[in-house]
Short mmCIF file of N, CA and C in Angstrom, two decimals:
data_model
loop_
_atom_site.label_atom_id
_atom_site.label_comp_id
_atom_site.label_asym_id
_atom_site.label_seq_id
_atom_site.Cartn_x
_atom_site.Cartn_y
_atom_site.Cartn_z
N GLN X 1 -12.36 4.19 0.45
CA GLN X 1 -12.02 3.55 -0.78
C GLN X 1 -10.51 3.53 -0.99
N LEU X 2 -9.84 4.42 -0.27
CA LEU X 2 -8.38 4.43 -0.36
C LEU X 2 -7.80 3.11 0.14
N LEU X 3 -8.34 2.61 1.25
CA LEU X 3 -7.81 1.35 1.79
C LEU X 3 -8.34 0.14 1.04
N ASP X 4 -9.37 0.34 0.20
CA ASP X 4 -9.83 -0.74 -0.67
C ASP X 4 -8.96 -0.84 -1.92
N ASP X 5 -8.17 0.19 -2.16
CA ASP X 5 -7.28 0.22 -3.32
C ASP X 5 -6.29 -0.94 -3.24
N ALA X 6 -6.11 -1.63 -4.34
CA ALA X 6 -5.25 -2.81 -4.36
C ALA X 6 -3.80 -2.47 -4.00
N LEU X 7 -3.29 -1.35 -4.50
CA LEU X 7 -1.91 -0.99 -4.20
C LEU X 7 -1.72 -0.63 -2.73
N MET X 8 -2.69 0.05 -2.15
CA MET X 8 -2.60 0.41 -0.74
C MET X 8 -2.63 -0.85 0.12
N LYS X 9 -3.54 -1.76 -0.20
CA LYS X 9 -3.64 -3.02 0.54
C LYS X 9 -2.35 -3.82 0.38
N GLU X 10 -1.84 -3.86 -0.84
CA GLU X 10 -0.60 -4.59 -1.10
C GLU X 10 0.56 -3.98 -0.32
N GLY X 11 0.59 -2.66 -0.22
CA GLY X 11 1.66 -2.00 0.52
C GLY X 11 1.62 -2.35 2.00
N PHE X 12 0.43 -2.27 2.62
CA PHE X 12 0.31 -2.62 4.03
C PHE X 12 0.64 -4.10 4.25
N ASP X 13 0.17 -4.95 3.34
CA ASP X 13 0.46 -6.39 3.46
C ASP X 13 1.96 -6.67 3.33
N ALA X 14 2.62 -5.96 2.41
CA ALA X 14 4.05 -6.18 2.20
C ALA X 14 4.85 -5.75 3.43
N ILE X 15 4.49 -4.61 4.00
CA ILE X 15 5.18 -4.13 5.20
C ILE X 15 4.98 -5.13 6.34
N ALA X 16 3.74 -5.58 6.52
CA ALA X 16 3.45 -6.54 7.59
C ALA X 16 4.20 -7.85 7.36
N ALA X 17 4.30 -8.28 6.12
CA ALA X 17 5.00 -9.53 5.80
C ALA X 17 6.49 -9.42 6.13
N VAL X 18 7.09 -8.28 5.81
CA VAL X 18 8.52 -8.08 6.11
C VAL X 18 8.75 -8.10 7.62
N TYR X 19 7.92 -7.36 8.36
CA TYR X 19 8.09 -7.32 9.81
C TYR X 19 7.83 -8.69 10.44
N THR X 20 6.85 -9.41 9.93
CA THR X 20 6.56 -10.74 10.45
C THR X 20 7.72 -11.69 10.18
N ALA X 21 8.29 -11.62 8.98
CA ALA X 21 9.44 -12.47 8.65
C ALA X 21 10.63 -12.15 9.55
N GLN X 22 10.86 -10.86 9.77
CA GLN X 22 11.98 -10.46 10.63
C GLN X 22 11.74 -10.89 12.08
N LEU X 23 10.49 -10.79 12.51
CA LEU X 23 10.13 -11.22 13.86
C LEU X 23 10.41 -12.71 14.04
N ARG X 24 10.03 -13.49 13.05
CA ARG X 24 10.24 -14.94 13.13
C ARG X 24 11.71 -15.32 13.00
N ALA X 25 12.50 -14.44 12.35
CA ALA X 25 13.92 -14.73 12.15
C ALA X 25 14.75 -14.40 13.38
N CYS X 26 14.17 -13.66 14.32
CA CYS X 26 14.92 -13.30 15.53
C CYS X 26 15.23 -14.56 16.34
N VAL X 27 16.41 -14.57 16.90
CA VAL X 27 16.78 -15.68 17.77
C VAL X 27 16.01 -15.54 19.08
N PRO X 28 15.73 -16.65 19.74
CA PRO X 28 14.93 -16.58 20.97
C PRO X 28 15.51 -15.67 22.04
N SER X 29 16.81 -15.51 22.07
CA SER X 29 17.42 -14.66 23.10
C SER X 29 17.33 -13.16 22.78
N ASP X 30 16.88 -12.82 21.56
CA ASP X 30 16.80 -11.42 21.14
C ASP X 30 15.44 -10.83 21.53
N ASP X 31 15.26 -10.63 22.81
CA ASP X 31 13.99 -10.09 23.30
C ASP X 31 13.69 -8.70 22.74
N LEU X 32 14.71 -7.85 22.71
CA LEU X 32 14.51 -6.49 22.23
C LEU X 32 14.16 -6.48 20.74
N GLY X 33 14.83 -7.31 19.96
CA GLY X 33 14.54 -7.40 18.52
C GLY X 33 13.11 -7.86 18.27
N ARG X 34 12.71 -8.92 18.98
CA ARG X 34 11.34 -9.42 18.82
C ARG X 34 10.33 -8.37 19.25
N PHE X 35 10.62 -7.69 20.34
CA PHE X 35 9.72 -6.65 20.83
C PHE X 35 9.57 -5.54 19.79
N ARG X 36 10.68 -5.12 19.23
CA ARG X 36 10.62 -4.01 18.25
C ARG X 36 9.88 -4.39 16.99
N TYR X 37 10.06 -5.62 16.50
CA TYR X 37 9.31 -6.04 15.30
C TYR X 37 7.83 -6.21 15.62
N ALA X 38 7.52 -6.72 16.80
CA ALA X 38 6.11 -6.83 17.19
C ALA X 38 5.50 -5.44 17.33
N GLN X 39 6.26 -4.53 17.89
CA GLN X 39 5.80 -3.15 18.03
C GLN X 39 5.60 -2.52 16.64
N ALA X 40 6.51 -2.77 15.72
CA ALA X 40 6.38 -2.24 14.36
C ALA X 40 5.10 -2.77 13.69
N LEU X 41 4.81 -4.05 13.90
CA LEU X 41 3.57 -4.62 13.35
C LEU X 41 2.34 -3.92 13.94
N ASN X 42 2.37 -3.67 15.24
CA ASN X 42 1.26 -2.96 15.88
C ASN X 42 1.12 -1.54 15.34
N ILE X 43 2.24 -0.89 15.08
CA ILE X 43 2.20 0.47 14.54
C ILE X 43 1.60 0.47 13.15
N VAL X 44 1.98 -0.50 12.32
CA VAL X 44 1.40 -0.59 10.97
C VAL X 44 -0.11 -0.76 11.06
N GLU X 45 -0.56 -1.64 11.94
CA GLU X 45 -2.01 -1.83 12.11
C GLU X 45 -2.67 -0.56 12.64
N GLY X 46 -1.98 0.14 13.53
CA GLY X 46 -2.51 1.39 14.07
C GLY X 46 -2.65 2.47 13.00
N VAL X 47 -1.64 2.57 12.13
CA VAL X 47 -1.70 3.54 11.04
C VAL X 47 -2.86 3.20 10.10
N LYS X 48 -3.00 1.93 9.80
CA LYS X 48 -4.09 1.49 8.92
C LYS X 48 -5.45 1.83 9.55
N ALA X 49 -5.60 1.54 10.83
CA ALA X 49 -6.86 1.85 11.52
C ALA X 49 -7.10 3.35 11.58
N HIS X 50 -6.04 4.12 11.79
CA HIS X 50 -6.17 5.57 11.84
C HIS X 50 -6.62 6.13 10.49
N LEU X 51 -6.02 5.63 9.42
CA LEU X 51 -6.43 6.06 8.07
C LEU X 51 -7.90 5.73 7.82
N MET X 52 -8.30 4.53 8.21
CA MET X 52 -9.70 4.13 8.02
C MET X 52 -10.64 5.05 8.79
N SER X 53 -10.23 5.42 10.00
CA SER X 53 -11.04 6.31 10.83
C SER X 53 -11.15 7.70 10.20
N ILE X 54 -10.04 8.22 9.71
CA ILE X 54 -10.04 9.54 9.08
C ILE X 54 -10.92 9.53 7.83
N ILE X 55 -10.80 8.47 7.04
CA ILE X 55 -11.61 8.36 5.82
C ILE X 55 -13.08 8.27 6.17
N ALA X 56 -13.41 7.44 7.15
CA ALA X 56 -14.82 7.27 7.56
C ALA X 56 -15.38 8.59 8.09
N ASN X 57 -14.60 9.29 8.92
CA ASN X 57 -15.07 10.57 9.45
C ASN X 57 -15.20 11.61 8.34
N GLY X 58 -14.29 11.59 7.39
CA GLY X 58 -14.36 12.52 6.25
C GLY X 58 -15.58 12.28 5.40
N GLU X 59 -15.90 11.00 5.18
CA GLU X 59 -17.09 10.68 4.39
C GLU X 59 -18.35 11.11 5.13
N LEU X 60 -18.37 10.90 6.44
CA LEU X 60 -19.52 11.30 7.23
C LEU X 60 -19.66 12.81 7.20
N THR X 61 -18.56 13.51 7.35
CA THR X 61 -18.59 14.97 7.32
C THR X 61 -19.06 15.47 5.96
N ALA X 62 -18.59 14.85 4.90
CA ALA X 62 -19.01 15.25 3.55
C ALA X 62 -20.51 15.05 3.37
N ARG X 63 -21.04 13.93 3.86
CA ARG X 63 -22.48 13.68 3.75
C ARG X 63 -23.26 14.69 4.56
N GLN X 64 -22.80 14.95 5.79
CA GLN X 64 -23.50 15.92 6.64
C GLN X 64 -23.43 17.31 6.03
N SER X 65 -22.31 17.65 5.47
CA SER X 65 -22.17 18.96 4.86
C SER X 65 -23.05 19.08 3.62
N ALA X 66 -23.18 18.01 2.86
CA ALA X 66 -24.07 18.04 1.69
C ALA X 66 -25.52 18.19 2.13
N GLU X 67 -25.88 17.53 3.20
CA GLU X 67 -27.24 17.66 3.72
C GLU X 67 -27.48 19.06 4.27
N PHE X 68 -26.46 19.64 4.86
CA PHE X 68 -26.58 20.97 5.42
C PHE X 68 -26.81 21.99 4.31
N ARG X 69 -26.16 21.81 3.17
CA ARG X 69 -26.29 22.73 2.06
C ARG X 69 -27.57 22.52 1.26
N ARG X 70 -28.19 21.38 1.42
CA ARG X 70 -29.42 21.08 0.68
C ARG X 70 -30.53 21.99 1.21
N PRO X 71 -31.22 22.70 0.30
CA PRO X 71 -32.30 23.60 0.76
C PRO X 71 -33.46 22.82 1.35
N THR X 72 -34.08 23.43 2.34
CA THR X 72 -35.24 22.81 2.97
C THR X 72 -36.44 22.95 2.04
N PRO X 73 -37.48 22.16 2.25
CA PRO X 73 -38.68 22.30 1.41
C PRO X 73 -39.25 23.71 1.42
N THR X 74 -39.20 24.37 2.56
CA THR X 74 -39.70 25.75 2.66
C THR X 74 -38.88 26.68 1.77
N GLU X 75 -37.56 26.49 1.77
CA GLU X 75 -36.71 27.33 0.93
C GLU X 75 -36.97 27.07 -0.54
N ARG X 76 -37.23 25.82 -0.89
CA ARG X 76 -37.53 25.51 -2.29
C ARG X 76 -38.84 26.18 -2.73
N VAL X 77 -39.84 26.17 -1.87
CA VAL X 77 -41.12 26.80 -2.21
C VAL X 77 -40.93 28.31 -2.30
N ALA X 78 -40.14 28.88 -1.40
CA ALA X 78 -39.91 30.32 -1.40
C ALA X 78 -39.23 30.77 -2.70
N ARG X 79 -38.43 29.92 -3.30
CA ARG X 79 -37.75 30.28 -4.56
C ARG X 79 -38.74 30.39 -5.71
N LEU X 80 -39.88 29.72 -5.58
CA LEU X 80 -40.88 29.77 -6.66
C LEU X 80 -41.55 31.12 -6.75
N PHE X 81 -41.56 31.88 -5.68
CA PHE X 81 -42.27 33.17 -5.67
C PHE X 81 -41.34 34.30 -5.78
#
């Protein structure tokens, strides 16, 4: 839900837009400049994907941990006696 947040999405979009504009503004002979802006765009996408992965794994872990803590039917019956 963090990456669904409007401000987070706007931030990633703004960074990508700046790098894309700079990439397009590079003169054709500036191979290193174009490479670095393209690399920066890839890094931004990588960070975004990494955050999504961490969030997804955290949600899965939280669900599994909640299920682990949930008493089994046998334990629930044992509490009655």
